[in-house]
Amino acid sequence: MCLLACYEYWGNKNMHKKSLLHPLFLASLSSVMLSIPTTHATQSEIVFSGFATFAYAKTISDADEGTLQGISDEGEYRDFNKLGLRLDADLQDNLSFTAQLTAHGGDDYQPEVDWLFATYHFLPNLALSVGKVRVPLYMYSDYLDVGYAYQWISPPYSVYGVPSFSSMEGAKISWTTELGADWSSELLLWGGRTDEALEELGGENLLIDDGLGLAWSVERDWLSLRAVYFQGVTSADVSAQIAPLDAGLQALEQGIQMISGNADFNLDVVRDDLAYTEADSRFMGLGAFLDFEYTFFGSEITVIDVDKSIAVGELSSAYVMAGVRLPANWALSLTYSVDRDDVNEDVYEQLETLTAPYLDFDPSGGLRNGVEGIIRAIEGTQINDTDTWTLGSRWDFHRSASFKMEYLIQKKSYRDLVTAEEFSQKPRAFRLALDMVF
Amino acid sequence: MFIKQITAASLLSMILALGSTVVQADIVVVVHPSNNVSLDVKSVRRIFLSKSKAFPNGNKIDVYDLPFGNTVREDFRETVLRKSESRLNAYWARMLFSSKARPPVVLSSADEVKVMIANNPNAIAYMDSADVDQSVKVVLSML
């Protein structure tokens, strides 16, 4: 197995030098870790490892069907490429250190620190990590960028795309236990803060304060089950999204000021509700994976609930996947994923309440139309349904590399911001990827 | 053409599987002579997949493996771990990159395994029964 390029520093440097020259070392290069007998008390160890993905993706539908998960009809040669380098240092006496840098082609290969944390094991099964830790919202969160570790080229975007923040500065406690002879359990408790630019917020930073999460997973040899809950106070600058509505809100304010004779009437509280400032937010998820010799099945369901913001409605996502293993290290899979983003009506509740007393005083109906127009625009911003089918194949042509092909069909449903008319697009795309670990 | 290749490959793998059954080594799981642990196949599988990380006495287990291509290793992988090479590799990639566990330390030969176990009361490994001597203690034998 060649998962790792390894380097071990031993207390006895002569032993180390000898081991590099020894033919046994060459044999061990194909293994995970070089290891030569020595006194255990003096051993410390640094292990380097990494992963890489080279991918190409292109839509094969008409251009007016739109893009699909960032894939366009021009073909993406580098946006989905990535390289990860990881260092694990066992400092002995129950202390270890981990750092992981990842460079994405879509970010011009600018390396980012995914992980940077120290871990102390109080017991073999009880550990505390402090630093920049991965937020384990999903089943595949811990190895999200390591394509070799899973069947797809990337996990279903409907579930994994929002929220796309992945790390947090804080602390994580891991407690693993064995439940009888067959089951094992892992309980994760983490807390901290994150400040990360997100694609779904137009590149604006999502700030999460007072983040606190709990994930519990149980597994036996063929079954893994997982439940997660996370809460935090979230904020982001969404003024660009609110700006187009502000003209409408100002017109309403002026109209009501004229009708009521109240020059102080304003809708600032509505603007506050539309903004994304210190919103109490909750994330809930359930997951399952069944792994048999010739077949495998997986599913995750997530629900996101954010108090009052135009940026986020009621988000529900899920996927189901079924796969079959074929001879010669081939595996085929079919995945259906769904994303239902519905309206959080709380966000315009104040608009209805504050304007209601005045609507009947406007015989032209202009005020009523104005209020309804703004509500339609808010709803149109939040409603966003997608259904995606992914037919994928994985071929492990090498012990440390796999070649994957995927065909994706998506149906995206929108609502026109002005007319409230529903319309949809059906982009289709294919993706190719070469995944490696080393 | 593609389907024919798949069929030929699957036939070949079946023949190889039959062949490997015939020449399969008598594998034993070994620990330090002072270790009184009692193990069955299921618990050995969990230890070698790092799902069990400590002996009943609470000591952290140090697991040792033989290199890829070693006949005893391939038999052990098929009969005890019951995973294909690619599934096993993907499994260790998941464990490694999630910081949950590292793959076992790979030693080059049964002789090295014996030296390592003789020096480490918390070690566990497997080998061909023909390689067993007084420096290790057999806790499970698989015919």
mmCIF file of N, CA and C in Angstrom, chain B residues 1-77:
data_model
loop_
_atom_site.group_PDB
_atom_site.id
_atom_site.type_symbol
_atom_site.label_atom_id
_atom_site.label_comp_id
_atom_site.label_asym_id
_atom_site.label_seq_id
_atom_site.Cartn_x
_atom_site.Cartn_y
_atom_site.Cartn_z
ATOM 1 N N MET B 1 -16.465 -5.795 -26.887
ATOM 2 C CA MET B 1 -15.063 -5.965 -26.528
ATOM 3 C C MET B 1 -14.860 -5.694 -25.035
ATOM 4 N N PHE B 2 -15.460 -4.597 -24.590
ATOM 5 C CA PHE B 2 -15.349 -4.219 -23.188
ATOM 6 C C PHE B 2 -15.940 -5.289 -22.275
ATOM 7 N N ILE B 3 -17.118 -5.759 -22.660
ATOM 8 C CA ILE B 3 -17.789 -6.776 -21.846
ATOM 9 C C ILE B 3 -16.963 -8.062 -21.821
ATOM 10 N N LYS B 4 -16.376 -8.377 -22.961
ATOM 11 C CA LYS B 4 -15.542 -9.588 -23.007
ATOM 12 C C LYS B 4 -14.354 -9.454 -22.061
ATOM 13 N N GLN B 5 -13.777 -8.249 -22.029
ATOM 14 C CA GLN B 5 -12.625 -8.049 -21.131
ATOM 15 C C GLN B 5 -13.036 -8.238 -19.679
ATOM 16 N N ILE B 6 -14.183 -7.668 -19.332
ATOM 17 C CA ILE B 6 -14.674 -7.793 -17.963
ATOM 18 C C ILE B 6 -14.880 -9.264 -17.615
ATOM 19 N N THR B 7 -15.499 -9.965 -18.539
ATOM 20 C CA THR B 7 -15.780 -11.378 -18.285
ATOM 21 C C THR B 7 -14.486 -12.162 -18.103
ATOM 22 N N ALA B 8 -13.523 -11.869 -18.993
ATOM 23 C CA ALA B 8 -12.252 -12.577 -18.890
ATOM 24 C C ALA B 8 -11.578 -12.237 -17.559
ATOM 25 N N ALA B 9 -11.654 -10.970 -17.170
ATOM 26 C CA ALA B 9 -11.023 -10.565 -15.912
ATOM 27 C C ALA B 9 -11.694 -11.243 -14.728
ATOM 28 N N SER B 10 -13.046 -11.344 -14.783
ATOM 29 C CA SER B 10 -13.733 -11.947 -13.642
ATOM 30 C C SER B 10 -13.424 -13.448 -13.569
ATOM 31 N N LEU B 11 -13.341 -14.099 -14.736
ATOM 32 C CA LEU B 11 -12.984 -15.518 -14.734
ATOM 33 C C LEU B 11 -11.589 -15.704 -14.156
ATOM 34 N N LEU B 12 -10.704 -14.817 -14.582
ATOM 35 C CA LEU B 12 -9.331 -14.912 -14.115
ATOM 36 C C LEU B 12 -9.265 -14.746 -12.603
ATOM 37 N N SER B 13 -10.031 -13.758 -12.107
ATOM 38 C CA SER B 13 -9.984 -13.520 -10.664
ATOM 39 C C SER B 13 -10.570 -14.703 -9.897
ATOM 40 N N MET B 14 -11.601 -15.343 -10.502
ATOM 41 C CA MET B 14 -12.170 -16.528 -9.843
ATOM 42 C C MET B 14 -11.149 -17.662 -9.791
ATOM 43 N N ILE B 15 -10.442 -17.846 -10.918
ATOM 44 C CA ILE B 15 -9.441 -18.912 -10.961
ATOM 45 C C ILE B 15 -8.327 -18.625 -9.951
ATOM 46 N N LEU B 16 -7.913 -17.344 -9.916
ATOM 47 C CA LEU B 16 -6.869 -16.983 -8.964
ATOM 48 C C LEU B 16 -7.335 -17.195 -7.537
ATOM 49 N N ALA B 17 -8.611 -16.843 -7.297
ATOM 50 C CA ALA B 17 -9.161 -17.029 -5.951
ATOM 51 C C ALA B 17 -9.148 -18.502 -5.561
ATOM 52 N N LEU B 18 -9.539 -19.362 -6.503
ATOM 53 C CA LEU B 18 -9.511 -20.802 -6.233
ATOM 54 C C LEU B 18 -8.083 -21.243 -5.950
ATOM 55 N N GLY B 19 -7.170 -20.745 -6.796
ATOM 56 C CA GLY B 19 -5.763 -21.105 -6.647
ATOM 57 C C GLY B 19 -5.237 -20.691 -5.297
ATOM 58 N N SER B 20 -5.621 -19.465 -4.886
ATOM 59 C CA SER B 20 -5.077 -18.984 -3.620
ATOM 60 C C SER B 20 -5.631 -19.778 -2.448
ATOM 61 N N THR B 21 -6.852 -20.307 -2.610
ATOM 62 C CA THR B 21 -7.413 -21.146 -1.549
ATOM 63 C C THR B 21 -6.569 -22.411 -1.382
ATOM 64 N N VAL B 22 -6.146 -22.944 -2.523
ATOM 65 C CA VAL B 22 -5.382 -24.193 -2.492
ATOM 66 C C VAL B 22 -4.028 -23.982 -1.817
ATOM 67 N N VAL B 23 -3.363 -22.848 -2.180
ATOM 68 C CA VAL B 23 -2.015 -22.657 -1.662
ATOM 69 C C VAL B 23 -1.993 -21.794 -0.401
ATOM 70 N N GLN B 24 -3.192 -21.521 0.147
ATOM 71 C CA GLN B 24 -3.275 -20.606 1.270
ATOM 72 C C GLN B 24 -2.407 -21.042 2.448
ATOM 73 N N ALA B 25 -1.718 -20.040 3.002
ATOM 74 C CA ALA B 25 -0.845 -20.353 4.126
ATOM 75 C C ALA B 25 -1.679 -20.564 5.380
ATOM 76 N N ASP B 26 -1.091 -21.258 6.342
ATOM 77 C CA ASP B 26 -1.719 -21.427 7.645
ATOM 78 C C ASP B 26 -1.323 -20.201 8.473
ATOM 79 N N ILE B 27 -2.266 -19.243 8.580
ATOM 80 C CA ILE B 27 -1.928 -17.961 9.201
ATOM 81 C C ILE B 27 -2.204 -18.012 10.702
ATOM 82 N N VAL B 28 -1.283 -17.461 11.456
ATOM 83 C CA VAL B 28 -1.511 -17.345 12.889
ATOM 84 C C VAL B 28 -1.385 -15.871 13.293
ATOM 85 N N VAL B 29 -2.167 -15.489 14.294
ATOM 86 C CA VAL B 29 -2.062 -14.148 14.856
ATOM 87 C C VAL B 29 -1.215 -14.260 16.113
ATOM 88 N N VAL B 30 -0.210 -13.380 16.227
ATOM 89 C CA VAL B 30 0.752 -13.527 17.321
ATOM 90 C C VAL B 30 0.854 -12.232 18.135
ATOM 91 N N VAL B 31 1.170 -12.419 19.413
ATOM 92 C CA VAL B 31 1.389 -11.291 20.327
ATOM 93 C C VAL B 31 2.643 -11.570 21.151
ATOM 94 N N HIS B 32 2.972 -10.646 22.037
ATOM 95 C CA HIS B 32 4.100 -10.824 22.944
ATOM 96 C C HIS B 32 3.808 -12.001 23.879
ATOM 97 N N PRO B 33 4.820 -12.797 24.204
ATOM 98 C CA PRO B 33 4.576 -13.983 25.057
ATOM 99 C C PRO B 33 3.901 -13.658 26.389
ATOM 100 N N SER B 34 4.073 -12.439 26.898
ATOM 101 C CA SER B 34 3.476 -12.086 28.203
ATOM 102 C C SER B 34 2.004 -11.693 28.081
ATOM 103 N N ASN B 35 1.505 -11.561 26.846
ATOM 104 C CA ASN B 35 0.138 -11.060 26.635
ATOM 105 C C ASN B 35 -0.862 -12.224 26.728
ATOM 106 N N ASN B 36 -1.804 -12.124 27.660
ATOM 107 C CA ASN B 36 -2.762 -13.223 27.869
ATOM 108 C C ASN B 36 -4.104 -12.978 27.182
ATOM 109 N N VAL B 37 -4.119 -12.097 26.206
ATOM 110 C CA VAL B 37 -5.373 -11.752 25.544
ATOM 111 C C VAL B 37 -5.912 -12.967 24.774
ATOM 112 N N SER B 38 -7.254 -13.038 24.692
ATOM 113 C CA SER B 38 -7.883 -14.106 23.912
ATOM 114 C C SER B 38 -8.712 -13.441 22.805
ATOM 115 N N LEU B 39 -8.494 -13.855 21.571
ATOM 116 C CA LEU B 39 -9.108 -13.161 20.435
ATOM 117 C C LEU B 39 -9.777 -14.137 19.484
ATOM 118 N N ASP B 40 -10.885 -13.684 18.875
ATOM 119 C CA ASP B 40 -11.474 -14.450 17.780
ATOM 120 C C ASP B 40 -11.270 -13.669 16.474
ATOM 121 N N VAL B 41 -11.737 -14.242 15.369
ATOM 122 C CA VAL B 41 -11.481 -13.620 14.059
ATOM 123 C C VAL B 41 -12.073 -12.215 14.004
ATOM 124 N N LYS B 42 -13.275 -12.082 14.547
ATOM 125 C CA LYS B 42 -13.955 -10.779 14.500
ATOM 126 C C LYS B 42 -13.147 -9.703 15.243
ATOM 127 N N SER B 43 -12.648 -10.052 16.431
ATOM 128 C CA SER B 43 -11.893 -9.051 17.190
ATOM 129 C C SER B 43 -10.546 -8.766 16.526
ATOM 130 N N VAL B 44 -9.955 -9.784 15.873
ATOM 131 C CA VAL B 44 -8.705 -9.539 15.139
ATOM 132 C C VAL B 44 -8.962 -8.583 13.982
ATOM 133 N N ARG B 45 -10.101 -8.779 13.281
ATOM 134 C CA ARG B 45 -10.443 -7.881 12.171
ATOM 135 C C ARG B 45 -10.572 -6.441 12.666
ATOM 136 N N ARG B 46 -11.255 -6.289 13.799
ATOM 137 C CA ARG B 46 -11.461 -4.932 14.326
ATOM 138 C C ARG B 46 -10.132 -4.305 14.743
ATOM 139 N N ILE B 47 -9.229 -5.109 15.270
ATOM 140 C CA ILE B 47 -7.919 -4.576 15.661
ATOM 141 C C ILE B 47 -7.125 -4.156 14.420
ATOM 142 N N PHE B 48 -7.125 -4.992 13.394
ATOM 143 C CA PHE B 48 -6.317 -4.683 12.204
ATOM 144 C C PHE B 48 -6.952 -3.598 11.339
ATOM 145 N N LEU B 49 -8.220 -3.263 11.591
ATOM 146 C CA LEU B 49 -8.827 -2.115 10.916
ATOM 147 C C LEU B 49 -8.853 -0.900 11.843
ATOM 148 N N SER B 50 -8.172 -1.045 12.976
ATOM 149 C CA SER B 50 -8.056 0.029 13.968
ATOM 150 C C SER B 50 -9.403 0.457 14.545
ATOM 151 N N LYS B 51 -10.386 -0.444 14.511
ATOM 152 C CA LYS B 51 -11.658 -0.137 15.167
ATOM 153 C C LYS B 51 -11.567 -0.451 16.661
ATOM 154 N N SER B 52 -10.735 -1.404 17.017
ATOM 155 C CA SER B 52 -10.378 -1.627 18.427
ATOM 156 C C SER B 52 -8.948 -1.160 18.585
ATOM 157 N N LYS B 53 -8.736 -0.237 19.521
ATOM 158 C CA LYS B 53 -7.403 0.355 19.623
ATOM 159 C C LYS B 53 -6.666 -0.015 20.907
ATOM 160 N N ALA B 54 -7.368 -0.711 21.814
ATOM 161 C CA ALA B 54 -6.714 -1.055 23.087
ATOM 162 C C ALA B 54 -7.041 -2.493 23.466
ATOM 163 N N PHE B 55 -6.083 -3.146 24.108
ATOM 164 C CA PHE B 55 -6.332 -4.483 24.668
ATOM 165 C C PHE B 55 -7.264 -4.345 25.870
ATOM 166 N N PRO B 56 -7.864 -5.453 26.300
ATOM 167 C CA PRO B 56 -8.771 -5.366 27.455
ATOM 168 C C PRO B 56 -8.113 -4.747 28.683
ATOM 169 N N ASN B 57 -6.779 -4.863 28.810
ATOM 170 C CA ASN B 57 -6.109 -4.256 29.971
ATOM 171 C C ASN B 57 -5.924 -2.746 29.802
ATOM 172 N N GLY B 58 -6.399 -2.184 28.681
ATOM 173 C CA GLY B 58 -6.332 -0.733 28.479
ATOM 174 C C GLY B 58 -5.118 -0.272 27.694
ATOM 175 N N ASN B 59 -4.148 -1.182 27.456
ATOM 176 C CA ASN B 59 -2.944 -0.770 26.726
ATOM 177 C C ASN B 59 -3.251 -0.571 25.245
ATOM 178 N N LYS B 60 -2.690 0.500 24.679
ATOM 179 C CA LYS B 60 -2.880 0.797 23.262
ATOM 180 C C LYS B 60 -2.190 -0.288 22.417
ATOM 181 N N ILE B 61 -2.905 -0.764 21.419
ATOM 182 C CA ILE B 61 -2.378 -1.854 20.600
ATOM 183 C C ILE B 61 -1.479 -1.291 19.496
ATOM 184 N N ASP B 62 -0.309 -1.907 19.306
ATOM 185 C CA ASP B 62 0.556 -1.577 18.172
ATOM 186 C C ASP B 62 0.421 -2.697 17.144
ATOM 187 N N VAL B 63 -0.134 -2.352 15.989
ATOM 188 C CA VAL B 63 -0.432 -3.359 14.972
ATOM 189 C C VAL B 63 0.648 -3.353 13.895
ATOM 190 N N TYR B 64 1.092 -4.537 13.504
ATOM 191 C CA TYR B 64 2.120 -4.644 12.458
ATOM 192 C C TYR B 64 1.599 -5.483 11.303
ATOM 193 N N ASP B 65 2.007 -5.043 10.121
ATOM 194 C CA ASP B 65 1.506 -5.641 8.886
ATOM 195 C C ASP B 65 2.693 -6.153 8.075
ATOM 196 N N LEU B 66 2.394 -6.982 7.092
ATOM 197 C CA LEU B 66 3.418 -7.401 6.133
ATOM 198 C C LEU B 66 3.217 -6.621 4.838
ATOM 199 N N PRO B 67 4.218 -6.560 3.982
ATOM 200 C CA PRO B 67 4.114 -5.662 2.812
ATOM 201 C C PRO B 67 3.167 -6.176 1.733
ATOM 202 N N PHE B 68 2.700 -5.240 0.935
ATOM 203 C CA PHE B 68 1.846 -5.553 -0.218
ATOM 204 C C PHE B 68 2.560 -6.581 -1.104
ATOM 205 N N GLY B 69 1.815 -7.570 -1.538
ATOM 206 C CA GLY B 69 2.387 -8.584 -2.407
ATOM 207 C C GLY B 69 2.804 -9.835 -1.655
ATOM 208 N N ASN B 70 3.037 -9.717 -0.348
ATOM 209 C CA ASN B 70 3.373 -10.878 0.471
ATOM 210 C C ASN B 70 2.172 -11.834 0.496
ATOM 211 N N THR B 71 2.397 -13.110 0.204
ATOM 212 C CA THR B 71 1.295 -14.068 0.088
ATOM 213 C C THR B 71 0.491 -14.159 1.383
ATOM 214 N N VAL B 72 1.202 -14.191 2.506
ATOM 215 C CA VAL B 72 0.510 -14.296 3.803
ATOM 216 C C VAL B 72 -0.372 -13.066 4.018
ATOM 217 N N ARG B 73 0.152 -11.906 3.637
ATOM 218 C CA ARG B 73 -0.639 -10.675 3.781
ATOM 219 C C ARG B 73 -1.900 -10.730 2.933
ATOM 220 N N GLU B 74 -1.765 -11.174 1.703
ATOM 221 C CA GLU B 74 -2.940 -11.196 0.820
ATOM 222 C C GLU B 74 -3.983 -12.195 1.346
ATOM 223 N N ASP B 75 -3.515 -13.340 1.874
ATOM 224 C CA ASP B 75 -4.455 -14.312 2.447
ATOM 225 C C ASP B 75 -5.147 -13.727 3.682
ATOM 226 N N PHE B 76 -4.358 -13.036 4.503
ATOM 227 C CA PHE B 76 -4.911 -12.422 5.718
ATOM 228 C C PHE B 76 -5.957 -11.374 5.333
ATOM 229 N N ARG B 77 -5.648 -10.572 4.320
ATOM 230 C CA ARG B 77 -6.584 -9.522 3.884
ATOM 231 C C ARG B 77 -7.908 -10.136 3.414
#
